[in-house]
XYZ file of C-alpha atoms in Angstrom:
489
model
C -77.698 28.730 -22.342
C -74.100 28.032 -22.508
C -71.357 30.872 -22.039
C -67.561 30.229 -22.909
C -65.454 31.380 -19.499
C -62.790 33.913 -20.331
C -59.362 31.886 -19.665
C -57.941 34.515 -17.358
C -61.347 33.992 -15.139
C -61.292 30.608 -14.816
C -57.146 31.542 -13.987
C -58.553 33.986 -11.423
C -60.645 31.880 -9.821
C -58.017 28.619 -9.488
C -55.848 31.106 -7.339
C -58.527 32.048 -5.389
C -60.199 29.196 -4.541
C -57.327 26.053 -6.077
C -59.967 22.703 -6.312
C -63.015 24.390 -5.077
C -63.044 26.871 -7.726
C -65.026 24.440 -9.711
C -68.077 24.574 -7.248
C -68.171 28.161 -8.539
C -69.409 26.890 -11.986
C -71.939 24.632 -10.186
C -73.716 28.173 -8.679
C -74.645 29.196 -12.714
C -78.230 29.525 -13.175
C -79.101 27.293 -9.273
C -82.087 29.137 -7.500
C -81.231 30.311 -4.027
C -83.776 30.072 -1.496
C -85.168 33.321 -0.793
C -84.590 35.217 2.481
C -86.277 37.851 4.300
C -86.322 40.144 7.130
C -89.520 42.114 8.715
C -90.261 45.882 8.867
C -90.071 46.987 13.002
C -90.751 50.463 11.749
C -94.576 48.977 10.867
C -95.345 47.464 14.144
C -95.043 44.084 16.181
C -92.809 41.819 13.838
C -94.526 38.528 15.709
C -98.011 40.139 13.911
C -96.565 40.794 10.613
C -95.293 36.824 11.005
C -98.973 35.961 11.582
C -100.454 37.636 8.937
C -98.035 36.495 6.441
C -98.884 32.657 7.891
C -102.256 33.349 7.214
C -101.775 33.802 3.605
C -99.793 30.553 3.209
C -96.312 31.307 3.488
C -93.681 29.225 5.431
C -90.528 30.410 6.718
C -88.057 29.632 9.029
C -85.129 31.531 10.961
C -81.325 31.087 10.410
C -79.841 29.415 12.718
C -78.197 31.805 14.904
C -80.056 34.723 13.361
C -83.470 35.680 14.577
C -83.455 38.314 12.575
C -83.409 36.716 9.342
C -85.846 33.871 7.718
C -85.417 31.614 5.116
C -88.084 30.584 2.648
C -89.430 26.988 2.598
C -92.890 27.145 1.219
C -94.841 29.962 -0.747
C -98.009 29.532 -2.605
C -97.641 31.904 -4.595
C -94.612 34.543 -5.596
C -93.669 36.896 -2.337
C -93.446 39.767 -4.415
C -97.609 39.715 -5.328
C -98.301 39.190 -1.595
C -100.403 41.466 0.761
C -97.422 41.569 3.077
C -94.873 42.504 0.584
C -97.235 45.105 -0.316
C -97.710 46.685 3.019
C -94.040 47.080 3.201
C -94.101 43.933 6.471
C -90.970 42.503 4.676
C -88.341 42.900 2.424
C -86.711 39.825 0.350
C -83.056 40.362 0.570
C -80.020 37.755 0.256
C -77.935 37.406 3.616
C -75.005 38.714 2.213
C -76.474 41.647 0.608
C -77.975 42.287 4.169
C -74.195 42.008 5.636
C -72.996 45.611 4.739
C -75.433 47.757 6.799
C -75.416 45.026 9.463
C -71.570 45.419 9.730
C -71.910 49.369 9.470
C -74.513 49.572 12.502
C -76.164 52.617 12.427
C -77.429 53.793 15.477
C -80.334 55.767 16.152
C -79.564 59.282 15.580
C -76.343 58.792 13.073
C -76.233 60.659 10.011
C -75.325 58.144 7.651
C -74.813 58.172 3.861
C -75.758 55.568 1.797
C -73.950 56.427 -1.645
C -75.056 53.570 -3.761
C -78.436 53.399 -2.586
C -80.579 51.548 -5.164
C -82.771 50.039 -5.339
C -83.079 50.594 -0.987
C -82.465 47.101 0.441
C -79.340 48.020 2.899
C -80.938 52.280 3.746
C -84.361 50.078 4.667
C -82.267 47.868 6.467
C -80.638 50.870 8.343
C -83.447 52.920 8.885
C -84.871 50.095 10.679
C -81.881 49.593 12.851
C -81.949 53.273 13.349
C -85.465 53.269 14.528
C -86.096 55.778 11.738
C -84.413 58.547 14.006
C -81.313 59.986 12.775
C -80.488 61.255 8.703
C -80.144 59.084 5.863
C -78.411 60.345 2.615
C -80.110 57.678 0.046
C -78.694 58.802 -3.680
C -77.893 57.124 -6.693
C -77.502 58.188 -10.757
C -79.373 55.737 -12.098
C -82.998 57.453 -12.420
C -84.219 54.274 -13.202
C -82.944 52.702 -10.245
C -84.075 56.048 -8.150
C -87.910 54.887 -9.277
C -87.410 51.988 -7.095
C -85.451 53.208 -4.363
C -88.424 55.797 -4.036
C -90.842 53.288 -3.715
C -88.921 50.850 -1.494
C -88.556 54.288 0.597
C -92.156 54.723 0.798
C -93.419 51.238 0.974
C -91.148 50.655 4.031
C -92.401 53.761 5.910
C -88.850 55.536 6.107
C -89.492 59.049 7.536
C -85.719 59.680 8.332
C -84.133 59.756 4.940
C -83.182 62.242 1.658
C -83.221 61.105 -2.033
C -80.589 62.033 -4.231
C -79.802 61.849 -7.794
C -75.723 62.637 -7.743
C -72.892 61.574 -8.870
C -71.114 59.583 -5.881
C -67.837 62.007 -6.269
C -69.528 65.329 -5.802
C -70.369 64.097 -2.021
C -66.221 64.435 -0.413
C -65.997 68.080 -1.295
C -69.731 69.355 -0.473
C -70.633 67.154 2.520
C -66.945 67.597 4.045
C -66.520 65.348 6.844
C -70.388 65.642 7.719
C -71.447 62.177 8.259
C -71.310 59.332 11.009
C -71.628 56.039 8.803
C -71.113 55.904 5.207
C -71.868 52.845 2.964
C -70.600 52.911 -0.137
C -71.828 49.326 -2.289
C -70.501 50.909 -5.931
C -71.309 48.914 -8.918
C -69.056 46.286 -9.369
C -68.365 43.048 -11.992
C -71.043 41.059 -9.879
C -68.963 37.668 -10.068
C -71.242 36.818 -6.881
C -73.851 36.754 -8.854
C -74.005 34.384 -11.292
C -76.368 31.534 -9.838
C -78.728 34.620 -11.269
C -76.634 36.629 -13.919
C -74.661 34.030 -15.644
C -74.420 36.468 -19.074
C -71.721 37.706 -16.680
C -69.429 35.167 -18.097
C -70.072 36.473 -21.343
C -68.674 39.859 -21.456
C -66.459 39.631 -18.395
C -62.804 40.601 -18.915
C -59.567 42.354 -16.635
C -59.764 45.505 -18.685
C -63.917 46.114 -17.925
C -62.853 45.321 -14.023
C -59.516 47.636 -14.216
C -62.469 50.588 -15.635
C -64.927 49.836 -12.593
C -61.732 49.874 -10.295
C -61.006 52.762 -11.362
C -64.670 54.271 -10.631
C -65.083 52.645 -6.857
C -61.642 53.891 -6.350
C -63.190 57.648 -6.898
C -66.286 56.899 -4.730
C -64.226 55.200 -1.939
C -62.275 58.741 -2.445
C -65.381 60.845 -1.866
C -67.268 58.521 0.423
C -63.700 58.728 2.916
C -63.657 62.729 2.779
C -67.629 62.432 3.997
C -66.658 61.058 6.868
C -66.518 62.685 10.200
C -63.020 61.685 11.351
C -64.091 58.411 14.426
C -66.572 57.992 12.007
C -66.913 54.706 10.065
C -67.295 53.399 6.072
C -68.288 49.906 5.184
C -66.925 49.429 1.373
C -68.720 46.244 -0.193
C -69.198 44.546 -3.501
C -70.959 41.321 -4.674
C -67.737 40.482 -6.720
C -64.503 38.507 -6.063
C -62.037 40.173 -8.358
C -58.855 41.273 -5.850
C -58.875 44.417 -7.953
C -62.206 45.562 -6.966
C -61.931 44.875 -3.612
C -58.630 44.733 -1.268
C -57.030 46.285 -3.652
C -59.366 49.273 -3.664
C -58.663 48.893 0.406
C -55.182 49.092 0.521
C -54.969 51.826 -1.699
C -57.049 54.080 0.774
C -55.719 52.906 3.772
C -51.993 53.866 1.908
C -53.791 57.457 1.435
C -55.814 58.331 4.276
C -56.112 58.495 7.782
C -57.758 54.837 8.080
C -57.486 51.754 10.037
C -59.286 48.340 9.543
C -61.791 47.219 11.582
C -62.698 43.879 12.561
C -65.652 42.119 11.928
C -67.542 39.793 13.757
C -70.994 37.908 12.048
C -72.352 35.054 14.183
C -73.822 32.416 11.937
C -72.439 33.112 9.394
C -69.230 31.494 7.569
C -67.026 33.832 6.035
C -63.546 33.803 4.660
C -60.748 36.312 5.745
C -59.966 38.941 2.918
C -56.526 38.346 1.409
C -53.246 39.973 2.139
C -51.766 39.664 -1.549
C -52.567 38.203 -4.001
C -50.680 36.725 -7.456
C -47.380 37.996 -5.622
C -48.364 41.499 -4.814
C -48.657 42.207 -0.930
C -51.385 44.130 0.858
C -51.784 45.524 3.942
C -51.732 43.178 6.409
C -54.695 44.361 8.215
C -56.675 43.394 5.452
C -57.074 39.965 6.755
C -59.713 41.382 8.733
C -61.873 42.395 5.792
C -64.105 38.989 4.975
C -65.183 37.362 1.580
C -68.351 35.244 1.108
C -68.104 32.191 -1.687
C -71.407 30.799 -3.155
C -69.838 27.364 -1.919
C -70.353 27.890 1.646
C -73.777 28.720 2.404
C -76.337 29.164 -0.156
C -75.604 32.691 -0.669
C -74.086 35.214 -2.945
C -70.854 35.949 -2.725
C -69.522 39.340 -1.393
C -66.557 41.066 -0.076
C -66.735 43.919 3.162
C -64.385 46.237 4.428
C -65.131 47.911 7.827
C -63.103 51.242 8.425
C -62.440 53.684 11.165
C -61.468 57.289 9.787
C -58.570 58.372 12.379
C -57.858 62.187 11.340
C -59.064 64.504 9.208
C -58.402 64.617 5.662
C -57.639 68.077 3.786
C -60.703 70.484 3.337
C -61.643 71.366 -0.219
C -61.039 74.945 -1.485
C -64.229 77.130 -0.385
C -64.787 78.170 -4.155
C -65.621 74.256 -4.380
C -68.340 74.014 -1.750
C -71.877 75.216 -1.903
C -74.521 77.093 -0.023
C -76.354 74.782 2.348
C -80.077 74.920 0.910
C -83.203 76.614 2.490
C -85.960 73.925 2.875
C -89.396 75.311 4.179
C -89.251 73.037 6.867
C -92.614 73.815 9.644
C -93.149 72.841 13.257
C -96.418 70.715 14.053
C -97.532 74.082 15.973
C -97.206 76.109 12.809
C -99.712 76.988 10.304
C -100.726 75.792 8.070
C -99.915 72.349 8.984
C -101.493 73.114 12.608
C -105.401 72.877 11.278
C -104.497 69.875 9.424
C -102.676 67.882 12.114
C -105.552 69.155 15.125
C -107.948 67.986 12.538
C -106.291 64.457 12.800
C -105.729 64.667 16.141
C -109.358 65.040 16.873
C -110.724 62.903 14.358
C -108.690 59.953 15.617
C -108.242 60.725 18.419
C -104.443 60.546 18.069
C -102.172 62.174 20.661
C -101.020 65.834 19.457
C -97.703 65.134 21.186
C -96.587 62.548 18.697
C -95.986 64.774 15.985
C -94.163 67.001 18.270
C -90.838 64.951 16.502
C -91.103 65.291 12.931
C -91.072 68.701 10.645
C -93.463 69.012 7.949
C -93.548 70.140 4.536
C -96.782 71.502 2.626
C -96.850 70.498 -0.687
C -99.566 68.400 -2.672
C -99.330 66.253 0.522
C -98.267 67.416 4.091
C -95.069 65.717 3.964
C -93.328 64.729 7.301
C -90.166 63.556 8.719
C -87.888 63.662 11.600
C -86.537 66.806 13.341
C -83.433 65.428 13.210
C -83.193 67.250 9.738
C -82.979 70.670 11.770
C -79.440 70.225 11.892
C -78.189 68.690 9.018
C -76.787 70.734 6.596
C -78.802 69.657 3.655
C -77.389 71.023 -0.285
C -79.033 71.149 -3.410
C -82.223 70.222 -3.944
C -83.245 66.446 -2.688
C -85.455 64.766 -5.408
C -87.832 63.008 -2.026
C -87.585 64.524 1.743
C -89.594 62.061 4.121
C -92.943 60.734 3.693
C -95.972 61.999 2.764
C -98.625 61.664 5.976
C -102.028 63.234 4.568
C -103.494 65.073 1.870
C -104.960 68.559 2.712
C -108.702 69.234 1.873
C -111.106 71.330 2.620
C -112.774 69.585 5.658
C -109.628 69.084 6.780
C -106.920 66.071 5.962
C -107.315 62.777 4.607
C -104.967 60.692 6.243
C -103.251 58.310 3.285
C -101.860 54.961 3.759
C -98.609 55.461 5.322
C -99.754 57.848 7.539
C -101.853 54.833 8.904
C -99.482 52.969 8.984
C -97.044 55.092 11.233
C -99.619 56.483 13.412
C -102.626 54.400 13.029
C -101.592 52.130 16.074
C -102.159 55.386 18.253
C -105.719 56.433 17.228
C -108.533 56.010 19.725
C -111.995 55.847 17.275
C -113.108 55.354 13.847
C -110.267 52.317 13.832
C -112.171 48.975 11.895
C -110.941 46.236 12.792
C -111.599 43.510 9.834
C -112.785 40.141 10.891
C -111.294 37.182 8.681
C -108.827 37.183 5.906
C -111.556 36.889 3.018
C -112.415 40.598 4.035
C -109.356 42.064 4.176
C -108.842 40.207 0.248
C -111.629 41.969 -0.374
C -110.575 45.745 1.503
C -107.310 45.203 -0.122
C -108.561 45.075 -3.798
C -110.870 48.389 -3.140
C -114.345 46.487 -2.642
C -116.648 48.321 -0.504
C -117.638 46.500 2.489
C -120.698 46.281 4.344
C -120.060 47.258 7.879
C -121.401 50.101 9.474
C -119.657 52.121 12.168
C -122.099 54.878 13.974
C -120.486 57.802 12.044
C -119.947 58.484 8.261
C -116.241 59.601 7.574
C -112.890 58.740 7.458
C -111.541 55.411 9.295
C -108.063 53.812 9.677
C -108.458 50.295 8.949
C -106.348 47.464 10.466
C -106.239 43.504 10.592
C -105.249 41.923 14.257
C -103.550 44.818 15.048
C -101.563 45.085 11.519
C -102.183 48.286 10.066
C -103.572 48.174 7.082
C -104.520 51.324 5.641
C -107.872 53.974 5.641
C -111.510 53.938 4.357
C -114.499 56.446 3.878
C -117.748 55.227 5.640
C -120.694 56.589 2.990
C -124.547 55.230 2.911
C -123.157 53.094 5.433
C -120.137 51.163 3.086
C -117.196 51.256 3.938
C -115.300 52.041 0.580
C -111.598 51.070 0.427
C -108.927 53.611 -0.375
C -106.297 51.264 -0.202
C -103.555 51.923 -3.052
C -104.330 49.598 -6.538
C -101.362 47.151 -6.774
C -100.652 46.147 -10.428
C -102.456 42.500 -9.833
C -105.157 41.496 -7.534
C -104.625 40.406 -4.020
C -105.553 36.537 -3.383
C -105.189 35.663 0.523
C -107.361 32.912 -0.035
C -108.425 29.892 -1.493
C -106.521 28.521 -4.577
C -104.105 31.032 -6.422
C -104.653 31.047 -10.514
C -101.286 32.160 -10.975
C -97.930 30.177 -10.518
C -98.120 27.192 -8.285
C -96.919 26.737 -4.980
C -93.261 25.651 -4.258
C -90.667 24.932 -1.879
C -89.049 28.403 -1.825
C -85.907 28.636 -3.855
C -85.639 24.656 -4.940
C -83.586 24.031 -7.477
């Protein structure tokens, strides 16, 4: 489908980018290949690479980053695959990875993530933070909350708080509380449009001076957040000046800020600009970078690192509100005691390893780091942690992500499944015929990926792994789309 170009875009793109803008055109509608990165906080990456072999998939890392893979083959689409499933990986574009890998959280930060959905950059950082730490995850969009719920969940992030608030209610309330902040605010997505090329449709200066107007609130609230020495990473996936160093240089004019550099091996990226169509910036923001979609294959994005210097004015008390009283229990407390010994002995697992988290008792015993002890935490969080079992009256069924967080410590009633045509058929709830000694409850796992739990009854092993919205095909010939070359096109 053709879309006519607003004049003043293809104006603002010339000054940008002079005879390359035109490559910027040549992105519209192109298919990127897709790139991924693995889950540490599910076990050994090098087995979640195996098992994700085994089901046909071919990948290969960037050069320069180990950490992130590139897409050349995939039988079928990654999003239907076991792996994706079990939370192993997460498909992400590099640059949308770039924010929380600038922002480096560190294990034990309390960072807020302002923007959060749909959870690709606060998965990104809980891994880097080894789950340890606080993580504010909120956005308005409830639709968007759905998913960053479930990305929470299927990534097995114990260390992090949903909200559902608007982004400028955070300065005043959470007053210079946090360590990191990442603000990512919605933006006119001019990165985008090798995917969103409708874009071009309804773009125009007045729609970007209105969402200028709205980051330049967040950046507001996300700065008075900030613990002064603490640090923000500001980022968009546009390339409007007025979105971006503009937005900079306006907070660095107001607050106690200073412009960090930024370093990114591997990865090409241009310095942010210090004016633009004769106004001057700061000239610090040279150190702020810009990706174009004609450098790598990539979206393009703009980042801002910043280092808060001094503290910023406090809000009026009459403004701030009562920290809020969350029911939090030690793993030595009842009633969560019975249910955790219960696992303890069933399993065989450890009792000192839940020594770290807190738990809550609600329809599930619902854990997560003790971290949360001292963070102040206000209102009432839509999501707290994870859930880790489900109380009965034997005891506690263990659910999936407590198998998959635990699991690798448990000393009996652990089946190990032998081939990939049983674990197709664990994973789309078949029972299976093997028979351990003892009826009961067993954690389930696949050369040493965990994979989730099962009830041994009349000597079946029935499958309580969660139903996915399509079945699971690890092998043989998928009916679905064909194979393909990741991302030609």
């Amino acid at each position: 489908m053709a879309y006519e170009v607003h004049q003043e875009l293809t104006v603002l793109f010339d000054k940008l980018l002079g005879a390359e803008s035109r490559l910027l055109y040549k992105q519209i509608g192109r298919k990127l290949p897709h790139t991924i990165r693995f889950n540490p906080l599910k076990g050994d990456i090098k087995d979640q690479q195996a098992l994700f072999l085994e089901q046909g998939f071919r990948f290969k890392p960037l050069e320069e980053r180990e950490d992130i893979f590139q897409m050349t083959f995939q039988p079928y689409p990654i999003g239907r695959s076991l792996s994706h499933f079990l939370g192993h990986i997460y498909v992400q574009d590099i640059a949308s990875m770039i924010p929380a890998l600038v922002l480096n959280p560190q294990p034990g930060d309390w960072v807020l993530d302002m923007s959060a959905a749909p959870g690709s950059k606060t998965t990104l950082m809980a891994a880097m933070m080894e789950n340890r730490g606080v993580i504010l995850a909120n956005d308005v969009v409830r639709k968007r909350l759905k998913a960053l719920g479930k990305n929470i969940e299927r990534m097995s992030l114990c260390n992090t708080l949903l909200y559902k608030w608007y982004g400028e209610q955070f300065g005043n309330t959470f007053f210079e509380c946090f360590d990191k902040v990442l603000l990512d605010p919605a933006c006119s997505g001019l990165g985008t449009l090798h995917k969103n090329p409708e874009i071009l449709s309804w773009w125009t200066p007045a729609h970007c001076e209105r969402l200028a107007d709205s980051q330049k609130n967040l950046l507001i609230s996300a700065v008075k957040t900030l613990k002064p020495g603490g640090e923000l990473v500001y980022s968009t996936c546009t390339l409007t000046p007025v979105e971006n160093e503009e937005i900079i240089d306006f907070a660095l004019n107001e607050f106690p800020l200073e412009v960090e550099e930024i370093a990114l091996p591997g990865i090409k990226t241009w310095p942010g600009l210090d004016g633009f169509d004769g106004k001057p910036f700061h000239p610090d923001l040279a150190k702020t970078i810009r990706l174009y979609p004609i450098d790598r294959i990539t979206e393009g994005f703009y980042v801002a690192k910043l280092r808060k210097t001094g503290s910023t004015k406090a809000p009026r008390q009459e403004r701030q509100k009562e920290i809020s009283h969350i029911p939090f229990i030690s793993y030595r407390t009842s009633p969560v005691k019975k249910y955790l010994d219960y696992l303890c002995k069933t399993f065989e697992i450890p009792a000192a390893v839940f020594k770290d988290y807190v738990y809550l008792m609600q329809k599930d015993i619902v854990f997560t780091r003790k971290d949360i002890l001292d963070f102040p935490v206000y209102g009432a969080p839509l999501q707290i942690g994870l859930p880790l079992a489900r109380p009965m009256d034997y005891g506690a069924k263990l659910n999936t992500g407590g198998c998959h967080l635990f699991g690798h410590l448990a000393g009996k009633r652990v089946v190990e499944l032998p081939d990939l045509s049983t674990l197709e058929k664990f994973a789309n709830r078949q029972p299976l015929d093997i028979f351990p000694q003892e009826s009961g409850q067993y954690i389930v796992k696949y050369k040493n990926c965990m994979i989730g739990y099962g009830i041994v009854d009349e000597g079946r092993l029935k499958s309580q792994f969660p139903r996915g919205d399509w079945p699971f095909r690890l092998t043989g010939e998928w009916n679905g789309e064909e194979g393909e070359e990741a991302g030609a096109g």
